[in-house]
N, CA and C of each residue as an Amber inpcrd file, in Angstrom:
protein
   495
 -99.5440000  41.6330000  85.0240000 -98.0200000  41.7890000  85.6510000
 -98.2110000  40.3390000  87.2090000 -96.9690000  39.9890000  87.0450000
 -96.7860000  39.3130000  88.1090000 -96.6640000  39.8960000  89.9430000
 -97.3210000  38.9530000  90.5250000 -96.8780000  40.1040000  92.0810000
 -95.8170000  40.5200000  91.8770000 -94.7700000  39.9500000  92.0940000
 -93.8100000  40.6660000  91.5550000 -93.4650000  41.5150000  90.6270000
 -92.6940000  42.9330000  90.2280000 -92.9070000  43.1270000  89.1890000
 -91.3030000  43.9720000  88.7130000 -90.4530000  44.3440000  87.7870000
 -89.3170000  45.0490000  87.6080000 -89.7350000  46.1990000  86.7830000
 -88.5530000  46.5080000  86.9330000 -88.6060000  47.9040000  86.1630000
 -89.1330000  47.0070000  84.0660000 -88.7510000  45.9890000  83.6130000
 -88.6200000  45.1940000  82.3170000 -90.0040000  44.4230000  82.4110000
 -90.7310000  44.3650000  82.9420000 -92.1640000  44.4050000  83.5310000
 -93.1840000  45.1580000  82.9260000 -93.0130000  47.1290000  83.1020000
 -93.2190000  48.2260000  83.1670000 -92.9520000  48.0520000  82.0300000
 -92.1100000  47.7650000  81.6940000 -91.8450000  48.4310000  79.8950000
 -92.2420000  47.6340000  79.1520000 -92.1380000  45.8200000  78.9340000
 -93.0220000  45.7370000  78.2390000 -94.7760000  45.0810000  78.5700000
 -94.6900000  45.9810000  79.7140000 -96.7330000  46.0030000  79.5020000
 -96.6250000  47.6340000  78.5280000 -96.2390000  48.5150000  78.8060000
 -96.6540000  49.4690000  78.1060000 -96.0430000  49.5060000  76.9900000
 -95.0000000  48.5490000  76.3310000 -95.2500000  47.8410000  74.9770000
 -96.4350000  47.3840000  74.7980000 -96.7760000  46.0550000  75.3110000
 -98.0570000  45.6500000  74.3910000 -98.9820000  45.5800000  74.5530000
 -99.1450000  46.8690000  75.8700000-100.1730000  47.4110000  75.7590000
-100.9080000  48.7980000  74.3450000 -99.6250000  48.9210000  73.3380000
 -99.0770000  50.0580000  72.4510000 -98.9150000  49.1160000  71.3710000
 -98.3380000  47.4080000  71.5080000 -98.6680000  46.5470000  69.7790000
 -98.1620000  45.4580000  71.2320000-100.1240000  44.9790000  70.9030000
-100.7900000  43.7720000  71.3620000-100.0260000  42.8190000  70.0820000
 -99.6490000  43.1600000  68.3920000 -99.8130000  42.3610000  67.5130000
 -98.1380000  41.6100000  68.3240000 -97.0480000  42.4320000  68.5480000
 -95.7690000  41.6910000  68.8830000 -95.5020000  40.6140000  70.0520000
 -94.6520000  39.8680000  69.8930000 -93.8840000  39.2650000  70.5520000
 -92.8880000  39.3110000  71.7280000 -93.0490000  39.9690000  72.9640000
 -92.0950000  40.6940000  72.9580000 -91.8420000  39.8490000  74.7970000
 -90.8300000  38.7840000  74.4760000 -90.7090000  37.7730000  75.7930000
 -89.2490000  37.3900000  75.1820000 -88.3900000  38.3110000  74.1310000
 -87.2590000  38.5810000  74.1400000 -87.1130000  39.7140000  74.5890000
 -87.9550000  40.6140000  74.6680000 -87.1190000  41.5520000  75.7160000
 -87.1190000  41.5890000  77.3340000 -88.5170000  40.5610000  77.3400000
 -88.0540000  40.4380000  79.2550000 -86.9220000  39.2350000  79.4270000
 -86.0230000  38.5560000  78.6150000 -85.1470000  38.0620000  79.0260000
 -84.2400000  38.9940000  78.8390000 -83.5530000  38.8260000  77.4330000
 -82.7500000  39.7510000  76.7730000 -82.1500000  41.3180000  77.7370000
 -83.8580000  42.2400000  78.1640000 -83.3930000  43.4900000  78.4990000
 -83.0230000  42.9540000  80.4990000 -83.2790000  41.4990000  80.3940000
 -82.7710000  41.8980000  82.3260000 -81.2650000  41.8480000  82.0420000
 -81.0910000  40.9380000  81.2080000 -79.8440000  40.5940000  81.2900000
 -79.1910000  41.9170000  80.4740000 -79.4630000  42.4140000  79.9290000
 -79.0890000  43.8250000  79.2010000 -78.1740000  44.7740000  81.2980000
 -80.2010000  44.7680000  81.5850000 -79.7980000  45.7230000  83.1600000
 -78.5480000  44.9140000  83.4710000 -78.9170000  43.6560000  84.4010000
 -77.7190000  43.1190000  84.7250000 -76.1910000  43.1930000  84.6850000
 -76.6820000  42.9830000  83.0120000 -74.6070000  43.1580000  82.6980000
 -74.3990000  44.6160000  83.4920000 -75.3830000  45.5890000  84.0240000
 -75.0240000  46.8110000  83.5340000 -74.6050000  46.8760000  85.5700000
 -75.3700000  46.4070000  86.2090000 -74.5760000  45.8780000  87.7050000
 -73.0560000  45.6180000  87.6440000 -73.6780000  43.7800000  86.8330000
 -71.9150000  43.7700000  86.6460000 -70.6940000  44.4710000  86.6030000
 -71.0150000  45.3820000  85.3260000 -70.3590000  46.2250000  84.9910000
 -69.5090000  46.8320000  86.2630000 -70.2530000  47.3520000  86.8070000
 -70.2840000  48.4040000  87.9800000 -69.8380000  47.4190000  89.4520000
 -69.7000000  46.0440000  89.3270000 -68.9720000  45.5200000  90.6230000
 -67.8900000  44.9430000  90.0740000 -67.4040000  45.2570000  88.4960000
 -66.3620000  44.6030000  88.1870000 -65.0760000  45.6890000  88.0210000
 -65.8710000  46.9090000  87.6010000 -65.1150000  47.7630000  87.6680000
 -64.6020000  48.8330000  89.5850000 -65.5960000  48.3890000  90.5060000
 -64.9190000  48.7290000  92.0690000 -63.7830000  47.5530000  92.2450000
 -64.5910000  46.5610000  91.9740000 -63.7310000  45.5000000  92.9080000
 -62.3120000  45.6140000  92.1410000 -61.9070000  45.9080000  90.8680000
 -61.2060000  46.1300000  89.6800000 -59.8530000  47.2440000  90.1380000
 -61.0770000  48.6100000  90.3200000 -60.5070000  50.0780000  90.8320000
 -59.4860000  49.7360000  92.7160000 -60.4430000  48.4950000  93.6030000
 -59.6450000  47.9540000  94.3740000 -58.8570000  47.9760000  94.5130000
 -58.2860000  47.2070000  93.3700000 -56.8790000  46.7780000  93.4580000
 -55.9770000  47.4100000  92.8090000 -55.8600000  48.7240000  91.6010000
 -55.7650000  48.9130000  91.3860000 -55.1490000  48.6960000  90.2480000
 -56.3040000  48.2400000  89.9650000 -56.2190000  47.6830000  88.0710000
 -57.5020000  48.1130000  87.1410000 -57.5880000  48.7600000  85.9920000
 -58.2820000  48.7810000  84.8510000 -58.8570000  47.5310000  84.2220000
 -59.9110000  47.2740000  83.9180000 -60.3790000  46.8180000  83.6910000
 -59.8030000  45.6520000  82.6100000 -58.8520000  46.4460000  81.6160000
 -58.2860000  45.7860000  80.7100000 -56.9440000  45.1890000  80.5830000
 -55.8660000  45.1880000  82.2720000 -55.4790000  44.9250000  82.8330000
 -55.8770000  43.5920000  83.8070000 -57.4600000  43.7410000  84.0860000
 -57.4350000  42.5660000  84.6030000 -57.6130000  41.4820000  84.1390000
 -57.7540000  41.1070000  82.4720000 -58.3050000  40.1990000  81.2140000
 -56.6170000  40.1570000  81.4520000 -55.6610000  40.5220000  81.2990000
 -54.9280000  39.9330000  81.0760000 -53.4980000  39.1950000  82.0960000
 -53.4680000  39.8770000  83.0670000 -52.9490000  39.2470000  84.2410000
 -54.0530000  38.2570000  84.5590000 -55.5050000  38.3450000  84.7080000
 -56.1300000  36.9330000  84.6900000 -56.0210000  35.4380000  84.3760000
 -55.2570000  35.6350000  82.9890000 -55.6470000  35.0480000  81.8180000
 -53.9840000  34.6200000  82.3390000 -52.8830000  35.0960000  82.4540000
 -52.0160000  34.7020000  83.3450000 -52.0770000  33.8280000  83.8070000
 -52.4200000  34.4960000  84.9740000 -52.5770000  34.0250000  86.2570000
 -53.2710000  32.3800000  86.5560000 -54.6550000  32.5010000  85.1310000
 -54.8100000  31.2560000  85.0380000 -54.8300000  30.0060000  84.0780000
 -53.3450000  30.6230000  83.3460000 -52.4210000  29.4820000  83.0420000
 -51.5130000  28.4590000  84.0330000 -51.4580000  29.4470000  85.1510000
 -50.9410000  28.6360000  86.3030000 -48.8510000  28.5750000  85.9460000
 -48.5690000  28.0750000  86.8090000 -46.9710000  27.8310000  87.5490000
 -46.7350000  27.6160000  86.0080000 -45.7590000  28.1330000  85.1570000
 -45.4630000  29.7630000  85.9030000 -45.4420000  30.8700000  85.2580000
 -47.1490000  31.0790000  85.5510000 -47.8450000  32.0740000  84.8300000
 -46.9430000  33.1710000  83.0310000 -47.0070000  32.1130000  83.5400000
 -46.6860000  32.8460000  81.2970000 -47.5320000  32.5710000  80.0960000
 -47.1850000  33.4670000  79.2540000 -47.8520000  33.2660000  77.5270000
 -47.4880000  33.3160000  76.4480000 -47.1100000  32.9950000  75.6730000
 -46.3290000  34.0520000  74.2490000 -48.4830000  35.2160000  74.4140000
 -47.6790000  36.1210000  73.8640000 -47.9700000  37.1820000  72.9760000
 -49.8320000  36.4340000  72.5410000 -49.2880000  35.5500000  71.8160000
 -49.7830000  35.1250000  70.5360000 -51.2770000  34.6560000  71.9180000
 -50.9050000  33.8380000  72.5040000 -51.4680000  33.0780000  73.5470000
 -52.5980000  33.8080000  74.1690000 -52.4350000  35.2530000  74.5980000
 -53.1220000  36.0470000  75.2080000 -54.1940000  36.8390000  74.3700000
 -53.8090000  36.9080000  72.8110000 -54.5550000  37.9370000  71.4930000
 -55.4590000  36.8540000  71.8680000 -55.3310000  35.1890000  71.5740000
 -56.6430000  34.4370000  71.7690000 -57.6410000  34.5050000  72.9790000
 -56.9830000  34.5140000  74.3560000 -57.8430000  34.9900000  75.2010000
 -58.1950000  36.5790000  75.5340000 -58.0040000  37.1120000  74.9230000
 -58.3980000  38.6810000  75.4510000 -59.4120000  39.3400000  73.8450000
 -59.0650000  38.4160000  73.1230000 -59.7500000  38.9910000  71.1260000
 -59.9350000  40.7460000  71.8790000 -58.2000000  40.2670000  71.8190000
 -57.7950000  42.0750000  70.5660000 -56.4620000  41.8960000  69.4290000
 -56.4440000  43.1530000  69.3620000 -56.1650000  42.8560000  68.4520000
 -53.9870000  42.8880000  68.5630000 -53.0870000  42.6020000  67.5740000
 -51.8520000  42.8300000  68.0930000 -51.3600000  43.5680000  68.7150000
 -51.5920000  44.9970000  67.3370000 -51.1330000  46.0470000  68.1660000
 -51.6500000  45.8380000  69.5010000 -52.7890000  46.8280000  69.9430000
 -53.3810000  47.0310000  70.8610000 -53.1710000  45.8250000  72.4430000
 -52.9290000  44.8470000  71.7140000 -51.3300000  44.2320000  72.8110000
 -50.2620000  44.0480000  73.3030000 -49.7170000  44.4540000  72.2540000
 -48.6850000  45.4340000  72.5460000 -48.3700000  46.3650000  73.3290000
 -49.1380000  46.9110000  73.3620000 -49.0970000  48.3140000  74.3390000
 -49.3740000  47.9350000  75.4990000 -50.4190000  47.0910000  75.8340000
 -50.7650000  46.9290000  76.9090000 -49.7940000  45.7440000  77.2610000
 -49.5930000  44.7780000  77.0760000 -48.4710000  44.4630000  77.2920000
 -46.8610000  45.5700000  77.6670000 -46.5740000  46.4290000  77.6470000
 -45.7690000  47.3540000  77.4390000 -46.2620000  47.8680000  78.3830000
 -47.3520000  49.1840000  79.3670000 -47.8400000  49.5750000  79.4240000
 -47.9450000  48.4700000  81.0990000 -47.8960000  47.2940000  80.7930000
 -47.9890000  46.0390000  82.2340000 -46.9150000  46.0640000  82.0270000
 -45.1800000  45.9980000  81.5470000 -44.1690000  46.1120000  82.0430000
 -44.0550000  46.9630000  82.4860000 -44.1710000  48.4510000  82.3360000
 -43.8140000  49.7880000  82.7030000 -44.3900000  49.7100000  84.7050000
 -45.4830000  49.1510000  84.2650000 -46.1120000  49.0620000  85.9010000
 -45.7880000  48.1640000  86.7850000 -44.7900000  47.4730000  85.8660000
 -44.1510000  46.1190000  87.0990000 -44.7840000  45.3000000  87.3360000
 -46.5050000  44.9960000  86.4660000 -47.1490000  44.0080000  86.8850000
 -46.6140000  42.6030000  85.6790000 -45.9900000  42.9680000  84.6220000
 -45.4420000  41.3110000  84.0950000 -44.5730000  42.1590000  83.1840000
 -43.4540000  40.9000000  82.7500000 -42.0480000  41.0530000  82.1050000
 -41.7610000  39.8960000  81.0110000 -41.1790000  40.7530000  80.1240000
 -41.0670000  40.0420000  78.6270000 -40.2830000  39.2530000  78.4700000
 -39.8710000  37.6250000  78.5230000 -38.9750000  36.6520000  78.9810000
 -38.9290000  36.3010000  77.3580000 -37.5550000  36.0940000  77.2950000
 -37.1750000  35.1480000  76.0170000 -37.8380000  33.7990000  76.2020000
 -38.4100000  33.1830000  75.0300000 -38.5030000  31.4670000  74.8780000
 -38.3380000  31.0720000  74.8880000 -37.8880000  29.7550000  75.7670000
 -36.2230000  29.1870000  75.5420000 -36.6030000  27.5190000  74.3340000
 -38.4420000  27.7230000  73.7490000 -38.6590000  26.8330000  72.9180000
 -38.5440000  27.5740000  71.2680000 -38.2070000  29.2740000  71.8110000
 -38.2960000  29.6250000  70.4740000 -36.9460000  30.9570000  70.3590000
 -36.1680000  30.9380000  70.1310000 -34.7310000  31.7510000  69.7740000
 -35.5980000  33.2570000  70.0850000 -36.4310000  33.2520000  68.9120000
 -37.0780000  34.2540000  68.2050000 -38.4170000  34.8110000  69.1300000
 -39.1750000  34.3480000  69.9920000 -40.6140000  34.1710000  70.8080000
 -39.8110000  34.8740000  72.1030000 -41.0930000  34.5800000  72.5760000
 -41.1150000  35.7960000  74.3090000 -42.2990000  35.3930000  75.2470000
 -42.2460000  35.7520000  76.3450000 -43.1520000  34.9160000  76.8320000
 -43.2990000  36.4670000  78.0820000 -45.1380000  36.1750000  78.0930000
 -45.6650000  37.2640000  79.0960000 -45.2360000  37.0010000  80.4430000
 -44.8400000  37.0000000  81.6810000 -44.7920000  35.9680000  82.7790000
 -45.2260000  36.7220000  84.1320000 -46.3480000  36.7320000  84.5140000
 -47.1710000  37.8390000  86.2880000 -45.9520000  37.7590000  86.8860000
 -45.4600000  39.0440000  87.6940000 -44.6120000  39.4500000  89.0970000
 -45.3620000  38.9710000  90.0630000 -44.5420000  39.0760000  90.8960000
 -44.5680000  38.7230000  92.2870000 -46.2630000  40.2170000  92.2350000
 -45.6890000  41.0910000  92.0970000 -46.3580000  42.2560000  92.0680000
 -48.2110000  42.3980000  91.4690000 -47.4940000  42.0610000  90.6950000
 -49.5860000  41.2600000  89.1590000 -49.7630000  40.6390000  89.7700000
 -48.9700000  38.9600000  90.2010000 -49.4110000  38.0700000  91.0000000
 -50.8820000  38.5740000  92.2240000 -49.9470000  39.3260000  93.1470000
 -50.5650000  39.8300000  94.3560000 -51.7220000  40.7690000  93.9610000
 -52.0010000  41.6650000  92.9350000 -53.1320000  42.8030000  92.1940000
 -53.9580000  41.6240000  92.0200000 -53.4470000  40.4980000  90.9260000
 -54.9500000  39.9370000  90.2110000 -55.4960000  39.1860000  91.5650000
 -54.4840000  38.5080000  92.0550000 -55.0140000  37.2940000  93.4250000
 -56.2320000  38.0990000  94.0680000 -55.6130000  39.5550000  94.5010000
 -57.2540000  40.5630000  95.3300000 -57.6940000  41.2470000  94.1640000
 -57.7320000  40.9070000  93.3720000 -59.2000000  42.1070000  92.2150000
 -59.8950000  40.2980000  92.2040000 -59.8130000  39.0830000  92.0930000
 -60.7560000  37.7460000  92.1710000 -61.4130000  37.9320000  93.4090000
 -60.4800000  38.1690000  94.8550000 -61.1020000  37.5380000  95.5770000
 -62.4920000  38.9040000  95.9270000 -62.4450000  40.2150000  95.2840000
 -63.0060000  41.3480000  95.2810000 -64.6460000  41.1440000  94.5780000
 -63.6040000  40.1240000  93.0490000 -64.9930000  40.2580000  92.3160000
 -65.4280000  39.1590000  93.0110000 -65.4110000  37.9100000  92.9830000
 -66.0620000  36.5410000  93.5810000 -66.8790000  36.9320000  95.3260000
 -66.5370000  38.1720000  96.0100000 -66.9710000  38.7560000  96.5100000
 -68.7090000  38.9420000  96.1240000 -67.4950000  40.0240000  95.1020000
 -69.1560000  41.0000000  94.3220000 -69.8830000  40.3580000  93.6390000
 -69.7950000  39.2620000  92.9150000 -70.2650000  39.1760000  91.6530000
 -71.8920000  37.8590000  93.3460000 -71.3350000  37.5100000  93.8490000
 -72.0170000  36.7290000  95.1240000 -72.9530000  37.6210000  95.6580000
 -72.7540000  39.0790000  95.9450000 -73.8230000  39.7880000  96.6250000
 -75.0250000  40.2230000  95.3950000 -74.6840000  39.9870000  93.7260000
 -75.0650000  40.1890000  92.7850000 -76.6980000  39.4140000  93.0250000
 -75.7960000  37.7090000  93.3610000 -76.9160000  36.9010000  92.7950000
 -77.3010000  36.4750000  94.2970000 -77.0280000  37.0390000  94.8470000
 -77.3880000  35.8960000  96.6410000 -78.9570000  36.1450000  97.2420000
 -80.0590000  36.9970000  96.1310000 -80.8180000  36.5600000  96.3510000
 -81.9360000  35.5170000  95.6630000 -81.2580000  34.1470000  94.8090000
 -80.7660000  32.7450000  94.1070000 -80.5160000  32.1550000  94.9560000
 -81.1930000  30.5770000  94.9950000 -80.3940000  29.5840000  95.5940000
 -79.7800000  29.3760000  95.3610000 -79.5870000  28.6470000  95.4110000
 -77.4700000  27.5020000  94.8290000 -78.8760000  26.6370000  93.7650000
 -79.2020000  26.7140000  93.8330000 -80.0930000  25.3350000  92.8330000
 -81.0100000  26.3880000  91.4640000 -81.1390000  28.0830000  92.2000000
 -81.5820000  27.9400000  90.4250000 -80.3770000  29.3960000  90.4360000
 -79.1810000  29.3640000  91.3440000 -78.2250000  29.6430000  90.2100000
 -78.0810000  28.5410000  89.1310000 -77.9470000  27.7370000  90.1340000
 -77.3810000  26.5030000  89.1610000 -78.0950000  26.0060000  87.4690000
 -79.2810000  26.0440000  87.8490000 -80.2290000  26.5760000  86.9670000
 -79.7270000  27.5270000  85.8680000 -79.6170000  28.9920000  86.7680000
 -79.7550000  30.0130000  85.6150000 -78.1760000  29.4140000  84.4550000
 -77.2480000  29.4080000  85.4570000 -75.9810000  29.0320000  84.6080000
 -76.3480000  27.6010000  83.7860000 -76.7200000  26.4750000  84.1390000
 -77.2790000  25.5090000  83.2920000 -78.0280000  26.7340000  81.4700000
 -78.2610000  27.5900000  81.4850000 -80.0750000  27.9410000  80.9490000
 -78.6410000  28.6510000  80.2320000 -78.1830000  29.8740000  80.1640000
 -77.1660000  30.9990000  80.0470000 -75.6700000  30.5110000  78.8470000
 -75.3790000  29.1330000  79.4040000 -74.3100000  28.1770000  78.9230000
 -74.9820000  28.2190000  77.8170000 -76.7750000  27.6070000  77.8920000
 -76.7480000  26.7020000  76.6100000 -76.8920000  28.0740000  75.8300000
 -77.6300000  29.2390000  76.2660000 -77.5840000  30.2940000  74.7170000
 -76.4630000  30.7090000  74.4610000 -75.6910000  30.7360000  75.9100000
 -73.9800000  31.6050000  74.8290000 -72.9860000  30.8510000  73.8730000
 -73.3220000  28.9770000  74.0370000 -73.0660000  28.1730000  73.4200000
 -72.6650000  28.7200000  71.7950000 -74.4210000  29.0820000  71.0870000
 -74.5420000  29.2890000  69.8730000 -73.7920000  30.4600000  69.6550000
 -73.2480000  31.6130000  70.5630000 -72.4080000  32.1960000  70.1110000
 -70.7050000  32.2590000  69.6720000 -70.6440000  31.3160000  71.0530000
 -69.2200000  30.7470000  71.1070000 -68.1580000  29.3910000  70.1310000
 -68.3020000  29.8830000  69.2080000 -67.5180000  29.7550000  68.0600000
 -66.2720000  30.1130000  67.8700000
């Protein structure tokens, strides 16, 4: 085991002793990714909670905010960015309208279409949430140098490209 070991090292060591015929290197990577994902999920939920947002609300509001002025997208564009069903998106938009975080507007380019627009309150919430999120995620990565972060990001990008089809 390395001089500094974590729980994954202990798990892999125990499995290796019991099943020396298997290559446990995938567990060494992906079990750590899984554990880190749990820490990230907790940090994100707390950042969103402090901005009075649910994670699903963040998904929709952040898509609208990233769109830039005038902070609006069609429901179809929101579907593509959030990867939920049409019925789920309709429900989410209804609930966000009810909270006055977005509003529906007629699409001037398509008389039958609508656009979902971020309200000032929605923008305030999503901007506060992204600030809190970036701060929380920086804490999770504080043990890594900038060069290590860049290397890790590049490796994770390489891995994820096979899934983002």
